[in-house]
Coordinates of N, CA, C and O in Angstrom, one line a residue:
V1 N 0.8 -1.2 0.0 CA 0.0 0.0 0.0 C 0.9 1.2 0.0 O 1.8 1.4 0.8
Q2 N 0.6 2.1 -0.9 CA 1.3 3.4 -1.0 C 0.3 4.5 -0.5 O -0.9 4.5 -0.9
L3 N 0.8 5.4 0.4 CA -0.1 6.4 0.9 C 0.5 7.8 0.5 O 1.7 8.0 0.6
Q4 N -0.4 8.7 0.1 CA -0.1 10.0 -0.3 C -0.9 11.0 0.5 O -2.1 11.1 0.3
A5 N -0.3 11.7 1.4 CA -1.0 12.7 2.2 C -0.9 14.1 1.5 O 0.1 14.4 0.9
S6 N -2.0 14.9 1.7 CA -2.0 16.2 1.2 C -3.0 17.1 1.9 O -3.7 16.6 2.8
G7 N -3.0 18.3 1.6 CA -4.0 19.2 2.2 C -3.5 20.2 3.3 O -4.2 21.0 3.8
G8 N -2.2 20.1 3.6 CA -1.6 20.9 4.5 C -1.4 22.4 4.0 O -1.7 22.6 2.8
G9 N -1.0 23.2 4.9 CA -0.8 24.6 4.5 C -0.8 25.5 5.7 O -0.5 25.0 6.8
S10 N -1.1 26.8 5.5 CA -1.0 27.7 6.6 C -2.4 28.3 6.9 O -3.2 28.5 6.0
V11 N -2.7 28.4 8.2 CA -4.0 28.9 8.6 C -3.9 29.7 9.9 O -3.0 29.4 10.6
Q12 N -4.8 30.6 10.1 CA -4.8 31.3 11.4 C -5.5 30.5 12.5 O -6.3 29.7 12.2
A13 N -5.1 30.8 13.7 CA -5.7 30.1 14.8 C -7.3 30.3 14.7 O -7.8 31.3 14.4
G14 N -7.9 29.2 15.0 CA -9.4 29.2 15.0 C -9.9 28.7 13.6 O -11.1 28.4 13.5
G15 N -9.0 28.6 12.7 CA -9.4 28.1 11.3 C -9.6 26.6 11.2 O -9.4 25.9 12.2
S16 N -9.9 26.2 10.0 CA -10.1 24.8 9.8 C -9.2 24.3 8.6 O -8.9 25.2 7.7
M17 N -9.0 23.0 8.5 CA -8.2 22.5 7.4 C -8.6 21.0 7.3 O -8.9 20.4 8.3
R18 N -8.6 20.4 6.1 CA -8.8 19.0 5.9 C -7.7 18.4 5.2 O -7.3 18.8 4.1
L19 N -7.1 17.4 5.9 CA -6.0 16.6 5.3 C -6.6 15.4 4.6 O -7.6 14.8 5.1
S20 N -6.0 15.0 3.5 CA -6.4 13.8 2.8 C -5.2 12.8 2.7 O -4.1 13.2 2.6
C21 N -5.5 11.5 2.7 CA -4.5 10.5 2.5 C -5.1 9.5 1.6 O -6.0 8.7 1.9
V22 N -4.5 9.5 0.3 CA -5.0 8.6 -0.7 C -4.1 7.4 -0.8 O -2.9 7.5 -0.8
A23 N -4.8 6.2 -0.8 CA -4.0 5.0 -0.9 C -4.1 4.4 -2.3 O -5.1 4.6 -3.0
S24 N -3.0 3.8 -2.7 CA -2.9 3.1 -4.0 C -2.2 1.8 -3.8 O -1.5 1.6 -2.8
G25 N -2.5 0.9 -4.8 CA -1.8 -0.4 -4.7 C -2.7 -1.4 -4.1 O -2.6 -2.6 -4.4
R26 N -3.6 -1.0 -3.2 CA -4.4 -2.0 -2.5 C -5.6 -1.2 -1.9 O -5.4 -0.1 -1.4
S27 N -6.7 -1.8 -1.7 CA -7.8 -1.2 -1.0 C -7.6 -1.1 0.4 O -6.9 -2.0 1.0
L28 N -8.0 0.0 1.0 CA -7.9 0.2 2.5 C -8.9 -0.5 3.3 O -8.9 -0.5 4.5
R29 N -9.8 -1.2 2.6 CA -10.8 -2.0 3.4 C -10.1 -3.0 4.2 O -9.3 -3.7 3.8
G30 N -10.5 -3.0 5.5 CA -9.9 -4.0 6.4 C -8.6 -3.5 7.0 O -7.9 -4.2 7.8
Y31 N -8.2 -2.2 6.7 CA -7.0 -1.6 7.3 C -7.4 -0.6 8.3 O -8.3 0.1 8.2
A32 N -6.7 -0.7 9.4 CA -6.8 0.4 10.4 C -6.0 1.6 9.8 O -4.9 1.4 9.1
V33 N -6.5 2.8 10.0 CA -5.8 4.0 9.5 C -5.6 5.0 10.7 O -6.4 5.0 11.6
A34 N -4.6 5.8 10.5 CA -4.3 6.8 11.6 C -3.5 8.0 11.1 O -3.0 7.9 10.0
W35 N -3.5 9.0 11.9 CA -2.7 10.2 11.6 C -1.8 10.4 12.8 O -2.3 10.3 14.0
F36 N -0.6 10.7 12.5 CA 0.4 11.1 13.5 C 0.9 12.5 13.2 O 0.8 12.9 12.0
R37 N 1.6 13.2 14.1 CA 2.2 14.4 13.8 C 3.5 14.6 14.5 O 3.7 14.0 15.5
L38 N 4.4 15.4 13.8 CA 5.7 15.6 14.3 C 6.0 17.1 14.3 O 6.0 17.7 13.3
A39 N 6.1 17.6 15.5 CA 6.4 19.0 15.7 C 7.9 19.2 15.8 O 8.6 18.3 16.3
P40 N 8.4 20.4 15.5 CA 9.9 20.7 15.6 C 10.4 20.4 17.0 O 9.8 20.9 18.0
G41 N 11.4 19.6 17.2 CA 12.0 19.4 18.4 C 11.3 18.4 19.3 O 11.6 18.2 20.5
K42 N 10.2 17.8 18.8 CA 9.5 16.9 19.6 C 9.4 15.5 18.9 O 9.8 15.4 17.7
E43 N 8.9 14.5 19.6 CA 8.7 13.2 19.0 C 7.4 13.1 18.3 O 6.5 13.9 18.5
R44 N 7.3 12.2 17.4 CA 6.1 11.9 16.6 C 5.0 11.4 17.6 O 5.3 10.5 18.4
V45 N 3.8 12.0 17.5 CA 2.8 11.6 18.5 C 1.5 11.3 17.7 O 1.2 11.7 16.6
F46 N 0.7 10.4 18.4 CA -0.6 10.0 17.8 C -1.6 11.1 17.8 O -1.6 11.9 18.7
V47 N -2.4 11.2 16.7 CA -3.4 12.2 16.6 C -4.8 11.6 16.6 O -5.7 11.9 17.4
A48 N -5.0 10.7 15.7 CA -6.3 10.0 15.5 C -6.2 8.7 14.8 O -5.3 8.5 14.0
A49 N -7.1 7.8 15.1 CA -7.1 6.5 14.4 C -8.5 6.0 14.2 O -9.4 6.3 14.9
M50 N -8.6 5.1 13.2 CA -9.9 4.4 13.0 C -9.6 3.0 12.9 O -8.6 2.6 12.2
S51 N -10.4 2.2 13.5 CA -10.2 0.7 13.5 C -10.3 0.1 12.2 O -10.8 0.7 11.2
R52 N -9.9 -1.2 12.1 CA -10.0 -1.9 10.8 C -11.4 -2.0 10.3 O -11.6 -1.9 9.1
T53 N -12.3 -2.1 11.1 CA -13.7 -2.3 10.7 C -14.4 -0.9 10.4 O -15.4 -0.8 9.8
G54 N -13.7 0.1 10.9 CA -14.2 1.5 10.7 C -15.3 1.8 11.7 O -15.9 2.9 11.6
T55 N -15.5 1.0 12.7 CA -16.6 1.2 13.6 C -16.2 2.0 14.8 O -17.0 2.4 15.6
A56 N -14.9 2.1 15.0 CA -14.4 2.8 16.2 C -13.3 3.9 15.8 O -12.5 3.6 14.9
T57 N -13.3 5.0 16.5 CA -12.3 6.0 16.3 C -11.7 6.4 17.6 O -12.3 6.3 18.7
Y58 N -10.5 6.8 17.6 CA -9.7 7.2 18.8 C -9.0 8.5 18.5 O -8.5 8.7 17.4
Y59 N -8.9 9.3 19.5 CA -8.3 10.6 19.4 C -7.3 10.9 20.6 O -7.6 10.5 21.7
A60 N -6.3 11.7 20.3 CA -5.4 12.2 21.4 C -6.3 13.2 22.1 O -7.1 13.9 21.6
D61 N -6.0 13.3 23.4 CA -6.8 14.2 24.2 C -6.7 15.7 23.7 O -7.6 16.5 23.8
S62 N -5.5 16.0 23.2 CA -5.2 17.3 22.7 C -6.1 17.8 21.5 O -6.2 19.0 21.2
V63 N -6.6 16.8 20.8 CA -7.4 17.1 19.6 C -8.9 16.7 19.7 O -9.7 17.0 18.8
K64 N -9.2 16.0 20.8 CA -10.6 15.5 20.9 C -11.6 16.6 20.9 O -11.4 17.6 21.6
G65 N -12.6 16.4 20.1 CA -13.6 17.5 20.0 C -13.4 18.5 18.9 O -14.2 19.3 18.5
R66 N -12.1 18.5 18.4 CA -11.8 19.4 17.3 C -11.4 18.7 16.0 O -11.7 19.3 14.9
F67 N -10.9 17.6 16.1 CA -10.5 16.8 14.9 C -11.4 15.6 14.7 O -11.9 15.0 15.6
T68 N -11.6 15.3 13.4 CA -12.4 14.1 13.1 C -11.7 13.3 12.0 O -11.4 13.8 10.9
I69 N -11.5 12.0 12.2 CA -11.0 11.1 11.2 C -12.1 10.4 10.5 O -13.1 10.0 11.2
S70 N -12.0 10.3 9.2 CA -13.0 9.6 8.5 C -12.4 8.9 7.3 O -11.2 9.1 7.0
R71 N -13.1 8.0 6.6 CA -12.6 7.3 5.5 C -13.7 7.2 4.4 O -14.9 7.0 4.8
D72 N -13.3 7.2 3.2 CA -14.2 6.9 2.1 C -13.6 5.7 1.3 O -12.6 5.9 0.5
N73 N -14.2 4.6 1.5 CA -13.6 3.4 0.9 C -13.7 3.4 -0.6 O -12.9 2.9 -1.3
A74 N -14.7 4.1 -1.1 CA -14.9 4.1 -2.6 C -13.8 4.9 -3.2 O -13.4 4.6 -4.3
K75 N -13.3 5.9 -2.5 CA -12.2 6.7 -3.0 C -10.8 6.3 -2.4 O -9.8 6.9 -2.7
N76 N -10.9 5.2 -1.6 CA -9.6 4.7 -1.0 C -8.9 5.9 -0.3 O -7.6 6.0 -0.4
T77 N -9.6 6.7 0.4 CA -9.0 7.9 1.0 C -9.4 8.0 2.5 O -10.5 7.7 2.9
V78 N -8.5 8.5 3.3 CA -8.7 8.8 4.7 C -8.6 10.3 4.9 O -7.7 10.9 4.2
Y79 N -9.4 10.9 5.7 CA -9.4 12.3 5.9 C -9.2 12.6 7.4 O -9.5 11.8 8.3
L80 N -8.6 13.8 7.6 CA -8.6 14.4 9.0 C -9.1 15.8 8.9 O -8.4 16.7 8.3
Q81 N -10.3 16.0 9.4 CA -10.9 17.3 9.5 C -10.4 17.9 10.7 O -10.6 17.4 11.8
M82 N -9.8 19.1 10.6 CA -9.3 19.8 11.8 C -10.0 21.1 11.9 O -9.9 22.0 11.0
N83 N -10.6 21.3 13.0 CA -11.3 22.6 13.3 C -10.7 23.2 14.5 O -10.0 22.6 15.3
S84 N -11.0 24.5 14.7 CA -10.6 25.3 15.9 C -9.1 25.1 16.1 O -8.6 24.8 17.2
L85 N -8.3 25.2 15.0 CA -6.9 25.0 15.0 C -6.2 25.9 16.0 O -6.6 27.1 16.1
K86 N -5.1 25.4 16.6 CA -4.3 26.2 17.6 C -2.9 26.2 17.1 O -2.5 25.3 16.4
P87 N -2.1 27.2 17.5 CA -0.7 27.2 17.1 C 0.0 26.0 17.5 O 0.9 25.5 16.8
E88 N -0.4 25.3 18.6 CA 0.3 24.1 19.0 C 0.0 22.9 18.1 O 0.5 21.8 18.3
D89 N -1.0 23.1 17.2 CA -1.2 22.0 16.2 C -0.2 22.0 15.1 O -0.3 21.1 14.2
T90 N 0.6 23.1 15.0 CA 1.6 23.2 14.0 C 2.5 21.9 14.0 O 3.1 21.6 15.0
A91 N 2.6 21.3 12.9 CA 3.4 20.0 12.8 C 3.4 19.5 11.4 O 2.6 20.0 10.5
V92 N 4.2 18.5 11.1 CA 4.1 17.7 9.9 C 3.2 16.5 10.2 O 3.5 15.7 11.1
Y93 N 2.1 16.4 9.5 CA 1.1 15.3 9.7 C 1.3 14.2 8.7 O 1.5 14.5 7.5
T94 N 1.3 13.0 9.2 CA 1.5 11.8 8.4 C 0.4 10.8 8.6 O 0.0 10.6 9.7
C95 N 0.0 10.1 7.5 CA -1.0 9.1 7.6 C -0.3 7.7 7.7 O 0.8 7.6 7.1
A96 N -1.0 6.8 8.3 CA -0.4 5.4 8.4 C -1.6 4.4 8.3 O -2.7 4.7 8.6
A97 N -1.2 3.2 7.9 CA -2.2 2.1 7.7 C -1.6 0.8 8.1 O -0.4 0.6 7.9
D98 N -2.5 -0.1 8.5 CA -2.0 -1.5 8.8 C -3.2 -2.4 8.8 O -4.3 -2.0 9.2
S99 N -3.0 -3.6 8.3 CA -4.0 -4.6 8.1 C -4.1 -5.6 9.3 O -5.1 -6.3 9.3
T100 N -3.2 -5.6 10.1 CA -3.2 -6.6 11.2 C -3.2 -6.1 12.6 O -3.3 -6.8 13.6
I101 N -3.1 -4.8 12.7 CA -3.1 -4.1 14.0 C -4.3 -4.4 14.8 O -5.4 -4.4 14.3
I102 N -4.1 -4.6 16.1 CA -5.3 -4.8 17.0 C -5.7 -3.4 17.6 O -4.9 -2.5 17.7
T103 N -6.9 -3.4 18.1 CA -7.5 -2.2 18.6 C -6.6 -1.5 19.7 O -6.4 -0.3 19.7
S104 N -6.1 -2.3 20.6 CA -5.3 -1.8 21.7 C -4.0 -1.2 21.3 O -3.3 -0.5 22.0
S105 N -3.6 -1.4 20.0 CA -2.3 -0.9 19.5 C -2.5 0.3 18.5 O -1.5 0.8 18.0
L106 N -3.7 0.8 18.4 CA -4.0 1.8 17.3 C -3.2 3.1 17.5 O -3.0 3.8 16.6
T107 N -2.9 3.4 18.8 CA -2.3 4.7 19.1 C -0.7 4.6 19.0 O -0.1 5.6 19.1
G108 N -0.2 3.4 18.7 CA 1.2 3.3 18.7 C 1.8 3.2 17.3 O 1.5 2.4 16.5
S109 N 2.6 4.2 17.0 CA 3.2 4.3 15.6 C 4.0 3.1 15.2 O 4.0 2.7 14.0
I110 N 4.6 2.4 16.2 CA 5.4 1.2 15.9 C 4.6 0.1 15.2 O 5.2 -0.8 14.6
H111 N 3.3 0.1 15.4 CA 2.5 -1.0 14.9 C 2.0 -0.8 13.5 O 1.3 -1.7 13.0
Y112 N 2.3 0.3 12.9 CA 1.8 0.5 11.5 C 2.9 0.2 10.5 O 4.1 0.7 10.6
D113 N 2.6 -0.5 9.5 CA 3.5 -0.9 8.4 C 3.6 0.1 7.3 O 4.7 0.1 6.6
Y114 N 2.6 0.8 7.0 CA 2.5 1.6 5.8 C 2.4 3.1 6.2 O 1.5 3.4 7.0
W115 N 3.2 3.9 5.6 CA 3.3 5.3 6.0 C 3.3 6.2 4.7 O 3.9 5.9 3.7
G116 N 2.6 7.3 4.8 CA 2.7 8.3 3.7 C 3.7 9.3 4.1 O 4.3 9.3 5.2
Q117 N 4.0 10.2 3.1 CA 4.9 11.3 3.4 C 4.2 12.3 4.2 O 3.0 12.3 4.2
G118 N 4.8 13.2 4.8 CA 4.2 14.2 5.7 C 3.7 15.4 4.9 O 4.1 15.7 3.8
T119 N 2.7 16.1 5.5 CA 2.2 17.3 5.0 C 2.2 18.3 6.1 O 1.8 18.1 7.2
Q120 N 2.8 19.5 5.8 CA 3.0 20.5 6.8 C 1.7 21.3 7.1 O 1.1 21.8 6.2
V121 N 1.4 21.4 8.4 CA 0.3 22.3 8.8 C 0.9 23.3 9.7 O 1.6 23.0 10.7
T122 N 0.7 24.6 9.4 CA 1.2 25.7 10.2 C 0.0 26.6 10.6 O -0.8 27.0 9.8
V123 N -0.1 26.7 11.9 CA -1.2 27.5 12.5 C -0.6 28.8 13.2 O 0.2 28.6 14.1
S124 N -0.9 29.9 12.7 CA -0.4 31.2 13.2 C -1.4 31.8 14.2 O -2.6 31.7 14.1
S125 N -0.8 32.5 15.2 CA -1.7 33.1 16.2 C -2.1 34.5 15.8 O -1.6 35.1 14.8

């Protein structure tokens, strides 16, 4: 599976942005999908994930209520809708997918086999 993330850019605090992650090479049906982010000088952290069945979603506390992960199997695409953006959301966002990951491991980057390149999100105050 190849993943291509896009949709990043610059926005003022309080604004919204939607990231997309298009998969090719294989259908994402049956894959868990997730978004992680890497801020300057910090480690990569979990942002949001959706289970393999698509019936459950998980969010980092820092984005809960503001971000929404979704998927469109027909378009083989995963989205991250980000609302009420804050300067601390500034980071490179990367999508990931895996077909064998279990629910309890969805927040751990080490468990994902497939990664897209990052897309920069910059939120100014």
